[in-house]
GROMACS .gro file of C-alpha atoms in nm:
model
  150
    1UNK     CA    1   0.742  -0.517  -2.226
    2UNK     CA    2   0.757  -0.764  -1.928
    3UNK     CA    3   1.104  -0.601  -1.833
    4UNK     CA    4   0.943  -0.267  -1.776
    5UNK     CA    5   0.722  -0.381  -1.562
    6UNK     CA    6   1.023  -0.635  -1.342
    7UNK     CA    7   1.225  -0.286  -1.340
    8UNK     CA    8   1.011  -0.110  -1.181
    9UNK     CA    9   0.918  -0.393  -0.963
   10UNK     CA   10   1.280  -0.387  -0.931
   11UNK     CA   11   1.325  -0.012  -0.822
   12UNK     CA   12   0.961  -0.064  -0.559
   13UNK     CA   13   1.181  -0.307  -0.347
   14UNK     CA   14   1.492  -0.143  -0.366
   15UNK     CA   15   1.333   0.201  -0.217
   16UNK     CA   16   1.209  -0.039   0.038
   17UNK     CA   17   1.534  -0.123   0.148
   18UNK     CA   18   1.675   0.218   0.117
   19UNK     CA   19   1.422   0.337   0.340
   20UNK     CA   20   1.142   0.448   0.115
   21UNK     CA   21   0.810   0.290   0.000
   22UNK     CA   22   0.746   0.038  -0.197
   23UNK     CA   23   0.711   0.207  -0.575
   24UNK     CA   24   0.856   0.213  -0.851
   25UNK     CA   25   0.802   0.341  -1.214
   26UNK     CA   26   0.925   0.340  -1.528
   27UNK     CA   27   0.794   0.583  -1.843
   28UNK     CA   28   0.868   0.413  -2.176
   29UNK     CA   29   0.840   0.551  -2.517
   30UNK     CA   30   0.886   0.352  -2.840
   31UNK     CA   31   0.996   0.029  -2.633
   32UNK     CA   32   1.269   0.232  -2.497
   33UNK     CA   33   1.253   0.312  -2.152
   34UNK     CA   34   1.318   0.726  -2.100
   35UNK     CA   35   1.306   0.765  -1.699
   36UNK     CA   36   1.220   0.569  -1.357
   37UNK     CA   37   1.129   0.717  -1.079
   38UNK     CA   38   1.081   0.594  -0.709
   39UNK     CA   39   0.875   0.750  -0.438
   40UNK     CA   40   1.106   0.974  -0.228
   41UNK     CA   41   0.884   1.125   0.024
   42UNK     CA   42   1.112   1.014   0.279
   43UNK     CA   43   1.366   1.227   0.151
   44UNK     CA   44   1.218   1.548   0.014
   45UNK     CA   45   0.938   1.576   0.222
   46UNK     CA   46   0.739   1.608  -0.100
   47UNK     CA   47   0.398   1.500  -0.059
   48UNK     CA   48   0.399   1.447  -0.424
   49UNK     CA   49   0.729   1.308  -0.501
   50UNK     CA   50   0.560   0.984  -0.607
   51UNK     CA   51   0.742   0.697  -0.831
   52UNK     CA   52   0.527   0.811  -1.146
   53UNK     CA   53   0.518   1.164  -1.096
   54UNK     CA   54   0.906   1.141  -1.057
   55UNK     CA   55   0.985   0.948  -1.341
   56UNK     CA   56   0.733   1.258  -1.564
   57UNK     CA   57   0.952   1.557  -1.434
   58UNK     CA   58   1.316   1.430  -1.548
   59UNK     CA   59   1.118   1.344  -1.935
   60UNK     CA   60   0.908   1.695  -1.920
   61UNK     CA   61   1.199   1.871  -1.768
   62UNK     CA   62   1.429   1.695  -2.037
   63UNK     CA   63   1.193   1.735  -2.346
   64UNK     CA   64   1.088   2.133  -2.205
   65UNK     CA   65   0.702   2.005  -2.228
   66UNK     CA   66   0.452   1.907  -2.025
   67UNK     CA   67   0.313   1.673  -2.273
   68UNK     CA   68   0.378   1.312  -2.309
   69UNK     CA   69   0.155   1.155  -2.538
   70UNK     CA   70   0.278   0.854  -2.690
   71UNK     CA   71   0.436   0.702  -2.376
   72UNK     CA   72   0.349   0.409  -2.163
   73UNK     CA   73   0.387   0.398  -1.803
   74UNK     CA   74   0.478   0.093  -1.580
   75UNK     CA   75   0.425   0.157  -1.240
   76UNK     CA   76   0.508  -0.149  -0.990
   77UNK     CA   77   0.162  -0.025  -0.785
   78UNK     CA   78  -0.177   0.123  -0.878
   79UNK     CA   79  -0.175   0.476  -0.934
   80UNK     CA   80  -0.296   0.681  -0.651
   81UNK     CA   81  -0.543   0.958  -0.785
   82UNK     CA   82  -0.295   1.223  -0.798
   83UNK     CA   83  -0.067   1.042  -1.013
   84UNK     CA   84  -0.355   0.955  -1.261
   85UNK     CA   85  -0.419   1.261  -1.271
   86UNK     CA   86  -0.122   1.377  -1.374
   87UNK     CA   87  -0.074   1.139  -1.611
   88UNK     CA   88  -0.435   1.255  -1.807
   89UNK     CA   89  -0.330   1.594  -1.788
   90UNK     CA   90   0.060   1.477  -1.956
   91UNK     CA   91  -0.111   1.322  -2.198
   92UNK     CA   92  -0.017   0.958  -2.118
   93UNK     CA   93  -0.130   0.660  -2.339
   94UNK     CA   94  -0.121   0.360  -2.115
   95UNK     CA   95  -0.040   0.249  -1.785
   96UNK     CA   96   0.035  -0.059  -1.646
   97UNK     CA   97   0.056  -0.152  -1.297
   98UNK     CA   98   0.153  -0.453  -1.025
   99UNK     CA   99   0.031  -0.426  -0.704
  100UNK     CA  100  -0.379  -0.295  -0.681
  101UNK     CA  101  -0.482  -0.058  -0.443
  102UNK     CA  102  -0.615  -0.303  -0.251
  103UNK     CA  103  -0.248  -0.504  -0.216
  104UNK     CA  104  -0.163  -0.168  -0.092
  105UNK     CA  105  -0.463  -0.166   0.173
  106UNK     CA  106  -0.325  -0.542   0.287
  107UNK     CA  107   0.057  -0.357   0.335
  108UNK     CA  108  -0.084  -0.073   0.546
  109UNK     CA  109  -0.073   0.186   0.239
  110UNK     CA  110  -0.446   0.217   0.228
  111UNK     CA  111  -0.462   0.609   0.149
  112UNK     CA  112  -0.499   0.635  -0.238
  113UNK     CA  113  -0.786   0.356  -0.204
  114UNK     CA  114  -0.979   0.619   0.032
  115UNK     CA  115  -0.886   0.888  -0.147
  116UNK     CA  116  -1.069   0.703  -0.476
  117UNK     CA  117  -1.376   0.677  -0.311
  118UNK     CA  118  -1.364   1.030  -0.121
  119UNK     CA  119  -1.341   1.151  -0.479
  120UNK     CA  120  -1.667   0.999  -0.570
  121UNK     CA  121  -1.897   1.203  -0.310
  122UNK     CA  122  -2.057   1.506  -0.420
  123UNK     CA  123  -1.829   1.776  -0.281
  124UNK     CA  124  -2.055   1.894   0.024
  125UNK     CA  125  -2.014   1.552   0.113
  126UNK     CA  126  -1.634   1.523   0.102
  127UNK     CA  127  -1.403   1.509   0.463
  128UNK     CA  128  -1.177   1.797   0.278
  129UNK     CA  129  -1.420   2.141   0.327
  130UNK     CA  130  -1.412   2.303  -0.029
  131UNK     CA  131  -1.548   2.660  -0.062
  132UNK     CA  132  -1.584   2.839  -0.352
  133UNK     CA  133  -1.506   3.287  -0.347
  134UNK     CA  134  -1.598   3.430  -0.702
  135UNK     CA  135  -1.396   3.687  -0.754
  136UNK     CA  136  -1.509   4.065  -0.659
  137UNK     CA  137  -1.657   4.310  -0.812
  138UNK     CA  138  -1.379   4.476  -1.063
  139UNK     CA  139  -1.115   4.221  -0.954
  140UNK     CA  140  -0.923   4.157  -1.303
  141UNK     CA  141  -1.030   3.727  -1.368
  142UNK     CA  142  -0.702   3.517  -1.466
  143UNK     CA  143  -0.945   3.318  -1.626
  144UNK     CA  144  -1.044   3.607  -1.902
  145UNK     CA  145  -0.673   3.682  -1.918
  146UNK     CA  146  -0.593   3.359  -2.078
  147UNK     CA  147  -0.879   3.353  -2.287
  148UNK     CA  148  -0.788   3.636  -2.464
  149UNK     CA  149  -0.422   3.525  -2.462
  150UNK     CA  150  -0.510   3.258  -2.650
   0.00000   0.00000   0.00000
């Protein structure tokens, strides 16, 4: 298990010298690793093109599903929310992380540690203005669409 974990510590400081940040990850299923991933916002310009969330498209895209239960993620930093997130909704059993959000504060990467605790205010008290439009009168609801689809 530890050489998970070194490869995508492995992969973290190699996308530091190639440019990129420092994250790496590595999605393992069985013991066997599947995918790695590095962050590559420097190069697509991809807000979401993180490490994790990389190393879940080339499996999903691979297996044609969206759903990876059964694997084990190693990530060489603390997820940021939107990775997590991603990871509940795949389906993910564990993860395992280096570096804690607050080693990423210390290196200047502070976002997905105030991004955590923006996420814990009640919504009217949130930096990020979120207003909610129900839909209009007649308007056919996407929501009863799929309901019935299913």
């Amino acid at each position: 298990m530890d050489q998970f974990m070194e490869r995508a510590v492995e992969l973290a400081a190699e996308n530091v010298r190639n440019g990129g940040e420092p994250f790496g990850a590595v999605l393992v299923k069985n013991g066997k690793q599947v995918a790695e991933g590095v962050n590559e916002l420097h190069k697509s310009f991809d807000v979401t093109a993180h490490a994790e969330i990389q190393a879940m498209r080339k499996v999903q895209k691979m297996m044609h599903s969206q759903v990876l239960q059964g694997y084990t993620m190693y990530a060489s930093g603390e997820p940021c929310p939107m990775c997590l997130t991603a990871m509940y909704f795949a389906g993910i059993d564990t993860i395992y992380y280096c570096n804690s959000s607050e080693d990423a504060v210390e290196s200047g990467l502070g976002k997905a540690k105030d991004i955590y605790e923006e996420l814990q205010k009640p919504k009217r008290e949130r930096q990020m203005e979120m207003v909610h439009m129900p839909l209009k009168d007649g308007q056919e609801n996407p929501m009863q669409l799929w309901k019935e689809r299913s």
